Short mmCIF file of C-alpha atoms in Angstrom, two decimals:
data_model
loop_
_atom_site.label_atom_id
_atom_site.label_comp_id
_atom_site.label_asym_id
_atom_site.label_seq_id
_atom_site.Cartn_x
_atom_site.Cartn_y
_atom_site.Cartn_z
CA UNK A 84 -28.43 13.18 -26.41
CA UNK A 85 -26.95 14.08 -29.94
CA UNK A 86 -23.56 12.40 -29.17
CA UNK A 87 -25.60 8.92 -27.45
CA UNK A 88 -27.96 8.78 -31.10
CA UNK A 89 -25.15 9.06 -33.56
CA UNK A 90 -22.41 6.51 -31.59
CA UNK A 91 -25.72 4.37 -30.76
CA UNK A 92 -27.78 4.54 -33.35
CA UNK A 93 -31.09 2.28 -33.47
CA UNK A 94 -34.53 2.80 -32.37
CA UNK A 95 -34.91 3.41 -28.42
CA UNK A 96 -36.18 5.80 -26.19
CA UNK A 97 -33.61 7.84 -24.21
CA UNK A 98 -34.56 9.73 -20.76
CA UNK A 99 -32.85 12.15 -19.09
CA UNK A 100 -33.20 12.37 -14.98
CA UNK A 101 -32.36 15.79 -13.99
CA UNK A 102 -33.39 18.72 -11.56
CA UNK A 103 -35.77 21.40 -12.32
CA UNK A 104 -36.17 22.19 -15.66
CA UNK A 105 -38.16 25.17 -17.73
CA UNK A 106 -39.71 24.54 -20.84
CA UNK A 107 -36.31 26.38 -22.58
CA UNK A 108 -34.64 23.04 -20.80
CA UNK A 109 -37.09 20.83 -22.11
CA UNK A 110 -37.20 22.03 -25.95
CA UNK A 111 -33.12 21.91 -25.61
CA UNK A 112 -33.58 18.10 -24.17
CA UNK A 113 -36.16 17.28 -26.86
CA UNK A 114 -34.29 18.77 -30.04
CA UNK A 115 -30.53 16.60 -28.64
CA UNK A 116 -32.80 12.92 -29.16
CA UNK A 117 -33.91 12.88 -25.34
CA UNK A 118 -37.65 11.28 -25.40
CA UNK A 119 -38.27 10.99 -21.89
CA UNK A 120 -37.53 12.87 -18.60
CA UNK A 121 -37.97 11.44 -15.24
CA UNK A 122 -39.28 14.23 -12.65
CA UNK A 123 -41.16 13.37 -9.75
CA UNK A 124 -42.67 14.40 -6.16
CA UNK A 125 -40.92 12.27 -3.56
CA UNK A 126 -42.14 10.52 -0.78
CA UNK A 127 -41.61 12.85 2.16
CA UNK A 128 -40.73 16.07 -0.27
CA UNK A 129 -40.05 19.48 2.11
CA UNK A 130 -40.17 17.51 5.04
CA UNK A 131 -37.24 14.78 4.42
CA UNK A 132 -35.75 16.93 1.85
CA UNK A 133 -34.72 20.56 1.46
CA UNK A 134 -36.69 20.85 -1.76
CA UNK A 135 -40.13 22.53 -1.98
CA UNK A 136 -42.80 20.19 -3.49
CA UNK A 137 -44.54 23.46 -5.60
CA UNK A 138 -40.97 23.21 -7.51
CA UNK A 139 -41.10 19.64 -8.57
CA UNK A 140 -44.90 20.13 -9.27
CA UNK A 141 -44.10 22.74 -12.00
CA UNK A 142 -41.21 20.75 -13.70
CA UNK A 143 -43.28 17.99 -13.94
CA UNK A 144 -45.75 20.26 -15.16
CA UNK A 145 -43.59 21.78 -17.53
CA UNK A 146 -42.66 18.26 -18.97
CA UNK A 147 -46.34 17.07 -19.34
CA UNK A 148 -46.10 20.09 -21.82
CA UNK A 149 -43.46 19.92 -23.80
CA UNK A 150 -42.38 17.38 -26.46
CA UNK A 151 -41.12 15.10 -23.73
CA UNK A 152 -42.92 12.06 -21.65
CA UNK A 153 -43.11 12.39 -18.24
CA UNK A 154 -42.10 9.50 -16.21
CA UNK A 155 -42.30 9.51 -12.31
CA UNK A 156 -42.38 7.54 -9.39
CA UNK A 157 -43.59 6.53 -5.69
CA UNK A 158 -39.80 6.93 -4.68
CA UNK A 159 -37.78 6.44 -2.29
CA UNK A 160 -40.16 3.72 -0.47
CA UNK A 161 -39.32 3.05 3.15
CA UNK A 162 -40.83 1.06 6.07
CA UNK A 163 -41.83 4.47 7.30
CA UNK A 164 -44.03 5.51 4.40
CA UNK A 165 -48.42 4.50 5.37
CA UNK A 166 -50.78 3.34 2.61
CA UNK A 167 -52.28 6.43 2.89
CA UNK A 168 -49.14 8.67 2.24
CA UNK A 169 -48.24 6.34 -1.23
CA UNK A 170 -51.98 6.35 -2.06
CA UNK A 171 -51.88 10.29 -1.99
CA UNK A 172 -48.76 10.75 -3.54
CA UNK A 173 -49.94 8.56 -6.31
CA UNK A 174 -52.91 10.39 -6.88
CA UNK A 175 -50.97 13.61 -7.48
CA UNK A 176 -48.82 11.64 -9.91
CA UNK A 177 -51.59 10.66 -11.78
CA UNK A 178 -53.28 14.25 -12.50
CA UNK A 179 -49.68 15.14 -14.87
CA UNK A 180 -50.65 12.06 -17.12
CA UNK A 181 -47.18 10.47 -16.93
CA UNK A 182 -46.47 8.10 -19.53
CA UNK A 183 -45.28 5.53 -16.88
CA UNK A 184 -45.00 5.52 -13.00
CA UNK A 185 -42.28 3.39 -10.93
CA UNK A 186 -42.12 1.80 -7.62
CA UNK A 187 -38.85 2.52 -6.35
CA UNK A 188 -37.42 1.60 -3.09
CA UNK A 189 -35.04 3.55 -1.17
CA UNK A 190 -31.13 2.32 -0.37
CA UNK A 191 -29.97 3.19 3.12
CA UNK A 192 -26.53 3.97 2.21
CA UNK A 193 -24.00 3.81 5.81
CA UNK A 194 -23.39 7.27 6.87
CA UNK A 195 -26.85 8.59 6.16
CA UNK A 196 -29.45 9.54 8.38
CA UNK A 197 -31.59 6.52 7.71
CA UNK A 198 -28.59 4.08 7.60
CA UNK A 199 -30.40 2.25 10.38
CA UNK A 200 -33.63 1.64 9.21
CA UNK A 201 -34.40 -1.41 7.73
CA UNK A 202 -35.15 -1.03 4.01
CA UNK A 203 -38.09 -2.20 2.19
CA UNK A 204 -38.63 -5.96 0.85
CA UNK A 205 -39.60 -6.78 -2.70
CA UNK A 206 -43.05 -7.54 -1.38
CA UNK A 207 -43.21 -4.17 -0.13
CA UNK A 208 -41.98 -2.44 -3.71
CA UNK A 209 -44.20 -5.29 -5.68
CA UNK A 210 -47.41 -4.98 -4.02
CA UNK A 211 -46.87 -0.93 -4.67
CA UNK A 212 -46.51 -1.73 -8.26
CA UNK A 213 -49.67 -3.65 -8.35
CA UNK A 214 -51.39 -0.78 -7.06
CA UNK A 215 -49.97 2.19 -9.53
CA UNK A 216 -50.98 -0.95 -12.33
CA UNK A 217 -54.58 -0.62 -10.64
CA UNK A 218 -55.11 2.61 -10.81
CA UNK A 219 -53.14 4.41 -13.43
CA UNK A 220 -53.94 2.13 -15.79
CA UNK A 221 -50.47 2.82 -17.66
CA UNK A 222 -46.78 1.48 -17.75
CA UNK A 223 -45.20 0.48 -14.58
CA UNK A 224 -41.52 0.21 -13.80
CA UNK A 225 -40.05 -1.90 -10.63
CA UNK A 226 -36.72 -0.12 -9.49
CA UNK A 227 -34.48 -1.95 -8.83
CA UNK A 228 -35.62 -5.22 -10.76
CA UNK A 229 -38.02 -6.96 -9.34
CA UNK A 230 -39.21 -10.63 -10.47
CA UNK A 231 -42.38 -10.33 -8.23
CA UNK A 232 -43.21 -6.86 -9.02
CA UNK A 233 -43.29 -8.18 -12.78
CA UNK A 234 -45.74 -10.96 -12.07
CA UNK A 235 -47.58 -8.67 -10.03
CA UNK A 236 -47.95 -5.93 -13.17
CA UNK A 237 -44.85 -3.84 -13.56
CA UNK A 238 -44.04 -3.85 -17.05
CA UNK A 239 -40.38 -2.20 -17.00
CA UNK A 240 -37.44 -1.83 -15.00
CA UNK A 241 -34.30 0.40 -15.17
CA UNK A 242 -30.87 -1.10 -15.17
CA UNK A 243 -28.10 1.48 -13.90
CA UNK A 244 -25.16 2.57 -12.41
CA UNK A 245 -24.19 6.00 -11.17
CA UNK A 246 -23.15 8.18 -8.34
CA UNK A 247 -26.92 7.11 -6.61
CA UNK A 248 -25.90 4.27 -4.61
CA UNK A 249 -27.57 0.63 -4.97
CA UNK A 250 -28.03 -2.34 -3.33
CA UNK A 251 -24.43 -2.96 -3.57
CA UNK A 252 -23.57 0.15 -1.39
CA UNK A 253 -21.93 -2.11 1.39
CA UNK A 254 -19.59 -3.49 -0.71
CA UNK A 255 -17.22 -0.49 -1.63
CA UNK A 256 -15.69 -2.16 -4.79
CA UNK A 257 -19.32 -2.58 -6.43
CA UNK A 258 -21.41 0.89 -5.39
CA UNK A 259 -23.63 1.88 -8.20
CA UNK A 260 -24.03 -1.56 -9.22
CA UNK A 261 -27.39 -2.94 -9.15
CA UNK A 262 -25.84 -6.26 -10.78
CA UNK A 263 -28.07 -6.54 -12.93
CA UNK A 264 -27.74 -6.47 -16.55
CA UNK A 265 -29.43 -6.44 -19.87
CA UNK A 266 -29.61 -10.31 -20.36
CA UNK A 267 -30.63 -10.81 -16.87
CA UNK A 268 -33.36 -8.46 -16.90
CA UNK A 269 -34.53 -9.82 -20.02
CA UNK A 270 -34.87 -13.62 -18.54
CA UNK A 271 -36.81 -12.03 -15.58
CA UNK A 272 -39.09 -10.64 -17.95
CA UNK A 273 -39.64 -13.96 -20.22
CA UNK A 274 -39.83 -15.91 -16.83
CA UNK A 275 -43.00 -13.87 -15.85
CA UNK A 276 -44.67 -14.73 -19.32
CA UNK A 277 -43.76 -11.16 -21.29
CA UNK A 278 -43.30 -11.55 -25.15
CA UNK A 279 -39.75 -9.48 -26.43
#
């Protein structure tokens, strides 16, 4: 975080997306220029994944306590997931008082167990985002960008790259590209009527 704030310096927020953390973690985080730490309980945790849900429960805990925001999400969103599964889900997200909640959908990357399942449209993620906008009341992120999910109430969106593949995975020269960038994110938002 210290090396980011002095070759970038400005006024932004800067989140770190990591695995479990104590509150020793957090303070470290906090004191390098890190605002923000993304934590959250997935869709399908301890059944779809090898990690125990009381685990992500008390990082996210520990975050809601220390200096840092919490931000989390209803993530990775398949066909598979019911109303009722995202509904509960969300409702534990919303008793750690995150400081924003995202809609994420899930990339079936070739090779992986769900490589044949169809993924999620932008209806899907966007009418999920007008939901967490209902009833947490807070910020909203759309991952990956999302013009309807903006009209529909999402309020942020998170441009990356990384060793997480995107919706580029099929095309070997482009994984971790979302292609998206900064300029194009910022039309979407100024197309759906936002002020920046």
């Amino acid at each position: 975080g210290k090396e980011i704030r002095e070759k970038i310096p400005g006024k932004y927020g800067l989140g770190v997306n990591t695995g479990e953390l104590s509150a020793e973690d957090l303070k470290a985080l906090h004191e390098s220029g890190f605002n923000s730490a993304y934590h959250t309980l997935h869709l399908g945790e301890g059944i779809d994944t090898i990690f125990k849900p009381m685990f992500r429960l008390r990082t996210m805990s520990n975050i809601r306590d220390s200096d840092l925001n919490l931000t989390c999400g209803i993530d990775p969103i398949g066909i598979e997931h019911t109303d009722e599964e995202i509904a509960s889900t969300l409702m534990i997200l919303r008793d750690y008082e995150p400081m924003s909640i995202c809609s994420m959908k899930r990339i079936n990357p070739k090779g992986t167990p769900v490589e044949s399942i169809p993924e999620v449209d932008a209806t899907r993620v966007a009418q999920i985002a007008a939901v967490i906008r209902f009833a947490s009341g807070g910020n909203v992120a759309s991952v990956p960008p999302n013009k309807k999910a903006i009209e529909w109430g999402a309020n942020s969106t998170t441009i990356g790259t990384g060793s997480n593949p995107r919706d580029s995975v099929h095309d070997p020269s482009t994984i971790g590209d979302w292609r998206f960038d900064f300029e194009d994110v910022k039309q979407m938002f100024l197309d759906c009527g936002y002020d920046i």
